[in-house]
Amino acid sequence: MTVAGIITAIVVGAIVGMLGRLVLPGRQPIGVLLTVGVGIVAALLGTALAQGVGVATTNGVDWIELVFQIGLAAVGVGLVSALRGGRSRTGRY
């Protein structure tokens, strides 16, 4: 993977992660870096899923692939939020 590919993955991951976070109701107790990490994983899985279904390569914007990515990001952010259990940085509840 090239430097440009890594930078692109980070940018796309950040956007997909934030959009996935916006889809969820309420507040999620996770930071920006964790959101970007979830977004990167969701973007990669969403692309793989779209390729598996056969909708990854279309003319123009791949809207179905984007929906897969955002949906997976929302699920990922929800899971990470639930696993973190609303812990605060100081350790107090």
CSV table of N, CA and C in Angstrom, one decimal:
chain,number,residue,atom,x,y,z
A,1,MET,N,0.8,-1.2,0.0
A,1,MET,CA,0.0,0.0,0.0
A,1,MET,C,0.9,1.2,0.0
A,2,THR,N,0.5,2.2,-0.8
A,2,THR,CA,1.3,3.4,-0.9
A,2,THR,C,0.9,4.4,0.2
A,3,VAL,N,1.7,5.5,0.3
A,3,VAL,CA,1.4,6.5,1.2
A,3,VAL,C,0.1,7.2,0.9
A,4,ALA,N,-0.1,7.4,-0.4
A,4,ALA,CA,-1.4,8.0,-0.9
A,4,ALA,C,-2.6,7.1,-0.5
A,5,GLY,N,-2.4,5.8,-0.7
A,5,GLY,CA,-3.5,4.9,-0.3
A,5,GLY,C,-3.8,4.9,1.2
A,6,ILE,N,-2.7,5.0,2.0
A,6,ILE,CA,-2.9,5.1,3.5
A,6,ILE,C,-3.7,6.4,3.8
A,7,ILE,N,-3.2,7.5,3.2
A,7,ILE,CA,-3.9,8.8,3.5
A,7,ILE,C,-5.3,8.7,3.1
A,8,THR,N,-5.6,8.2,1.9
A,8,THR,CA,-7.0,8.0,1.4
A,8,THR,C,-7.8,7.2,2.3
A,9,ALA,N,-7.3,6.1,2.8
A,9,ALA,CA,-8.0,5.2,3.7
A,9,ALA,C,-8.3,6.0,5.0
A,10,ILE,N,-7.4,6.8,5.5
A,10,ILE,CA,-7.7,7.5,6.7
A,10,ILE,C,-8.8,8.6,6.5
A,11,VAL,N,-8.7,9.3,5.4
A,11,VAL,CA,-9.7,10.3,5.1
A,11,VAL,C,-11.1,9.7,4.9
A,12,VAL,N,-11.1,8.6,4.1
A,12,VAL,CA,-12.4,8.0,3.9
A,12,VAL,C,-12.9,7.3,5.2
A,13,GLY,N,-12.0,6.8,6.0
A,13,GLY,CA,-12.4,6.2,7.2
A,13,GLY,C,-13.0,7.2,8.2
A,14,ALA,N,-12.4,8.4,8.2
A,14,ALA,CA,-12.9,9.5,9.1
A,14,ALA,C,-14.3,9.9,8.6
A,15,ILE,N,-14.5,10.1,7.3
A,15,ILE,CA,-15.8,10.5,6.8
A,15,ILE,C,-16.8,9.4,7.1
A,16,VAL,N,-16.5,8.2,6.8
A,16,VAL,CA,-17.5,7.1,7.0
A,16,VAL,C,-17.8,6.9,8.5
A,17,GLY,N,-16.7,7.0,9.3
A,17,GLY,CA,-16.9,6.9,10.8
A,17,GLY,C,-17.8,8.0,11.3
A,18,MET,N,-17.6,9.2,10.9
A,18,MET,CA,-18.4,10.3,11.4
A,18,MET,C,-19.9,10.2,10.9
A,19,LEU,N,-20.0,9.8,9.6
A,19,LEU,CA,-21.4,9.6,9.1
A,19,LEU,C,-22.1,8.4,9.8
A,20,GLY,N,-21.4,7.4,10.1
A,20,GLY,CA,-21.9,6.3,10.9
A,20,GLY,C,-22.3,6.7,12.3
A,21,ARG,N,-21.5,7.6,12.9
A,21,ARG,CA,-21.8,8.1,14.2
A,21,ARG,C,-23.0,9.0,14.2
A,22,LEU,N,-23.2,9.8,13.1
A,22,LEU,CA,-24.4,10.6,13.0
A,22,LEU,C,-25.7,9.9,12.8
A,23,VAL,N,-25.6,8.7,12.3
A,23,VAL,CA,-26.8,7.8,12.1
A,23,VAL,C,-27.3,7.4,13.4
A,24,LEU,N,-26.5,7.1,14.3
A,24,LEU,CA,-26.9,6.6,15.6
A,24,LEU,C,-27.5,7.7,16.5
A,25,PRO,N,-28.6,7.4,17.2
A,25,PRO,CA,-29.2,8.4,18.1
A,25,PRO,C,-28.4,8.5,19.4
A,26,GLY,N,-28.5,9.6,20.0
A,26,GLY,CA,-27.8,9.8,21.3
A,26,GLY,C,-26.3,10.1,21.2
A,27,ARG,N,-25.7,10.0,22.3
A,27,ARG,CA,-24.2,10.4,22.4
A,27,ARG,C,-23.4,9.1,22.5
A,28,GLN,N,-22.3,9.0,21.8
A,28,GLN,CA,-21.5,7.8,21.9
A,28,GLN,C,-20.2,8.2,22.7
A,29,PRO,N,-19.8,7.5,23.7
A,29,PRO,CA,-18.7,7.9,24.5
A,29,PRO,C,-17.4,7.4,24.0
A,30,ILE,N,-17.1,7.6,22.7
A,30,ILE,CA,-15.8,7.2,22.1
A,30,ILE,C,-15.2,8.4,21.5
A,31,GLY,N,-13.9,8.4,21.4
A,31,GLY,CA,-13.1,9.5,20.8
A,31,GLY,C,-13.1,9.5,19.3
A,32,VAL,N,-12.5,10.6,18.8
A,32,VAL,CA,-12.4,10.7,17.3
A,32,VAL,C,-11.5,9.7,16.7
A,33,LEU,N,-10.4,9.4,17.4
A,33,LEU,CA,-9.5,8.4,16.8
A,33,LEU,C,-10.1,7.0,16.7
A,34,LEU,N,-10.9,6.6,17.7
A,34,LEU,CA,-11.6,5.3,17.7
A,34,LEU,C,-12.7,5.4,16.6
A,35,THR,N,-13.3,6.5,16.4
A,35,THR,CA,-14.3,6.6,15.4
A,35,THR,C,-13.7,6.5,14.0
A,36,VAL,N,-12.5,7.1,13.8
A,36,VAL,CA,-11.8,7.0,12.5
A,36,VAL,C,-11.4,5.5,12.3
A,37,GLY,N,-10.9,4.9,13.4
A,37,GLY,CA,-10.5,3.4,13.2
A,37,GLY,C,-11.7,2.6,12.8
A,38,VAL,N,-12.8,2.8,13.5
A,38,VAL,CA,-14.0,2.0,13.1
A,38,VAL,C,-14.5,2.3,11.7
A,39,GLY,N,-14.3,3.6,11.3
A,39,GLY,CA,-14.7,4.0,10.0
A,39,GLY,C,-13.8,3.4,8.9
A,40,ILE,N,-12.5,3.2,9.2
A,40,ILE,CA,-11.6,2.6,8.2
A,40,ILE,C,-11.9,1.1,8.1
A,41,VAL,N,-12.2,0.5,9.2
A,41,VAL,CA,-12.6,-1.0,9.1
A,41,VAL,C,-13.9,-1.1,8.4
A,42,ALA,N,-14.9,-0.2,8.7
A,42,ALA,CA,-16.2,-0.3,8.0
A,42,ALA,C,-16.1,0.0,6.5
A,43,ALA,N,-15.2,0.9,6.1
A,43,ALA,CA,-15.0,1.2,4.7
A,43,ALA,C,-14.4,0.0,4.0
A,44,LEU,N,-13.5,-0.6,4.6
A,44,LEU,CA,-12.9,-1.8,3.9
A,44,LEU,C,-13.9,-3.0,3.8
A,45,LEU,N,-14.6,-3.2,4.9
A,45,LEU,CA,-15.6,-4.3,4.9
A,45,LEU,C,-16.8,-4.0,4.0
A,46,GLY,N,-17.2,-2.7,4.0
A,46,GLY,CA,-18.3,-2.3,3.1
A,46,GLY,C,-17.9,-2.5,1.6
A,47,THR,N,-16.7,-2.1,1.3
A,47,THR,CA,-16.2,-2.3,-0.1
A,47,THR,C,-16.2,-3.8,-0.4
A,48,ALA,N,-15.7,-4.6,0.5
A,48,ALA,CA,-15.6,-6.1,0.2
A,48,ALA,C,-17.1,-6.6,0.1
A,49,LEU,N,-18.0,-6.2,0.9
A,49,LEU,CA,-19.4,-6.6,0.8
A,49,LEU,C,-20.0,-6.2,-0.5
A,50,ALA,N,-19.7,-5.0,-0.9
A,50,ALA,CA,-20.3,-4.5,-2.2
A,50,ALA,C,-19.7,-5.3,-3.3
A,51,GLN,N,-18.4,-5.7,-3.3
A,51,GLN,CA,-17.8,-6.5,-4.3
A,51,GLN,C,-18.4,-7.9,-4.3
A,52,GLY,N,-18.7,-8.4,-3.1
A,52,GLY,CA,-19.3,-9.7,-3.0
A,52,GLY,C,-20.7,-9.8,-3.6
A,53,VAL,N,-21.5,-8.7,-3.4
A,53,VAL,CA,-22.8,-8.6,-4.0
A,53,VAL,C,-22.8,-8.3,-5.4
A,54,GLY,N,-21.7,-7.7,-5.9
A,54,GLY,CA,-21.6,-7.3,-7.3
A,54,GLY,C,-22.0,-5.9,-7.6
A,55,VAL,N,-22.0,-5.0,-6.7
A,55,VAL,CA,-22.4,-3.6,-6.9
A,55,VAL,C,-21.2,-2.6,-6.7
A,56,ALA,N,-20.0,-3.1,-6.5
A,56,ALA,CA,-18.9,-2.2,-6.2
A,56,ALA,C,-18.4,-1.3,-7.4
A,57,THR,N,-18.6,-1.8,-8.6
A,57,THR,CA,-18.1,-1.1,-9.7
A,57,THR,C,-19.3,-0.6,-10.6
A,58,THR,N,-19.6,0.7,-10.4
A,58,THR,CA,-20.7,1.3,-11.2
A,58,THR,C,-20.1,2.6,-11.8
A,59,ASN,N,-20.9,3.1,-12.7
A,59,ASN,CA,-20.5,4.4,-13.3
A,59,ASN,C,-20.9,5.5,-12.3
A,60,GLY,N,-20.0,6.4,-12.0
A,60,GLY,CA,-20.4,7.5,-11.1
A,60,GLY,C,-20.1,7.1,-9.6
A,61,VAL,N,-20.9,7.6,-8.7
A,61,VAL,CA,-20.8,7.4,-7.3
A,61,VAL,C,-21.4,6.0,-7.0
A,62,ASP,N,-20.7,5.2,-6.2
A,62,ASP,CA,-21.2,3.9,-5.8
A,62,ASP,C,-22.0,4.1,-4.5
A,63,TRP,N,-23.3,4.5,-4.7
A,63,TRP,CA,-24.1,4.8,-3.6
A,63,TRP,C,-24.4,3.6,-2.7
A,64,ILE,N,-24.6,2.4,-3.3
A,64,ILE,CA,-24.9,1.2,-2.5
A,64,ILE,C,-23.7,0.8,-1.7
A,65,GLU,N,-22.5,1.0,-2.2
A,65,GLU,CA,-21.3,0.7,-1.5
A,65,GLU,C,-21.2,1.7,-0.3
A,66,LEU,N,-21.5,2.9,-0.5
A,66,LEU,CA,-21.4,3.9,0.5
A,66,LEU,C,-22.4,3.6,1.6
A,67,VAL,N,-23.6,3.2,1.3
A,67,VAL,CA,-24.6,2.8,2.3
A,67,VAL,C,-24.1,1.6,3.1
A,68,PHE,N,-23.5,0.6,2.4
A,68,PHE,CA,-22.9,-0.5,3.2
A,68,PHE,C,-21.9,0.0,4.2
A,69,GLN,N,-21.0,0.9,3.7
A,69,GLN,CA,-19.9,1.4,4.6
A,69,GLN,C,-20.5,2.2,5.8
A,70,ILE,N,-21.4,3.0,5.5
A,70,ILE,CA,-22.0,3.8,6.6
A,70,ILE,C,-22.8,3.0,7.6
A,71,GLY,N,-23.5,2.0,7.1
A,71,GLY,CA,-24.3,1.1,7.9
A,71,GLY,C,-23.3,0.3,8.8
A,72,LEU,N,-22.2,-0.2,8.2
A,72,LEU,CA,-21.3,-1.0,9.0
A,72,LEU,C,-20.6,-0.1,10.0
A,73,ALA,N,-20.3,1.2,9.7
A,73,ALA,CA,-19.7,2.1,10.6
A,73,ALA,C,-20.7,2.4,11.8
A,74,ALA,N,-22.0,2.5,11.5
A,74,ALA,CA,-22.9,2.7,12.6
A,74,ALA,C,-23.0,1.5,13.5
A,75,VAL,N,-23.0,0.3,13.0
A,75,VAL,CA,-22.9,-0.9,13.8
A,75,VAL,C,-21.7,-0.9,14.6
A,76,GLY,N,-20.5,-0.6,14.0
A,76,GLY,CA,-19.2,-0.7,14.7
A,76,GLY,C,-19.2,0.4,15.8
A,77,VAL,N,-19.6,1.6,15.5
A,77,VAL,CA,-19.6,2.6,16.6
A,77,VAL,C,-20.5,2.2,17.7
A,78,GLY,N,-21.7,1.6,17.4
A,78,GLY,CA,-22.6,1.2,18.4
A,78,GLY,C,-22.0,0.1,19.3
A,79,LEU,N,-21.3,-0.9,18.6
A,79,LEU,CA,-20.7,-2.0,19.4
A,79,LEU,C,-19.5,-1.4,20.3
A,80,VAL,N,-18.7,-0.6,19.7
A,80,VAL,CA,-17.6,0.0,20.5
A,80,VAL,C,-18.1,0.8,21.7
A,81,SER,N,-19.2,1.6,21.4
A,81,SER,CA,-19.8,2.3,22.5
A,81,SER,C,-20.3,1.5,23.6
A,82,ALA,N,-21.0,0.4,23.2
A,82,ALA,CA,-21.5,-0.5,24.2
A,82,ALA,C,-20.4,-1.3,25.0
A,83,LEU,N,-19.4,-1.6,24.3
A,83,LEU,CA,-18.3,-2.3,25.0
A,83,LEU,C,-17.5,-1.4,25.9
A,84,ARG,N,-17.4,-0.2,25.6
A,84,ARG,CA,-16.8,0.8,26.5
A,84,ARG,C,-17.6,1.1,27.7
A,85,GLY,N,-18.9,1.0,27.5
A,85,GLY,CA,-19.8,1.1,28.7
A,85,GLY,C,-19.9,2.5,29.3
A,86,GLY,N,-19.6,3.5,28.5
A,86,GLY,CA,-19.7,4.9,29.0
A,86,GLY,C,-18.7,5.2,30.0
A,87,ARG,N,-17.5,4.6,30.0
A,87,ARG,CA,-16.4,4.9,31.0
A,87,ARG,C,-15.9,6.3,30.8
A,88,SER,N,-15.6,7.0,31.8
A,88,SER,CA,-15.1,8.3,31.7
A,88,SER,C,-13.6,8.2,31.7
A,89,ARG,N,-12.9,9.3,31.4
A,89,ARG,CA,-11.4,9.3,31.4
A,89,ARG,C,-10.8,9.2,32.7
A,90,THR,N,-11.5,9.7,33.8
A,90,THR,CA,-10.9,9.7,35.1
A,90,THR,C,-11.2,8.4,35.8
A,91,GLY,N,-12.0,7.6,35.2
A,91,GLY,CA,-12.3,6.3,35.9
A,91,GLY,C,-13.5,6.4,36.8
A,92,ARG,N,-14.1,7.6,37.0
A,92,ARG,CA,-15.2,7.7,37.9
A,92,ARG,C,-16.5,7.6,37.1
A,93,TYR,N,-17.6,7.2,37.7
A,93,TYR,CA,-18.9,7.1,37.0
A,93,TYR,C,-19.8,8.2,37.5
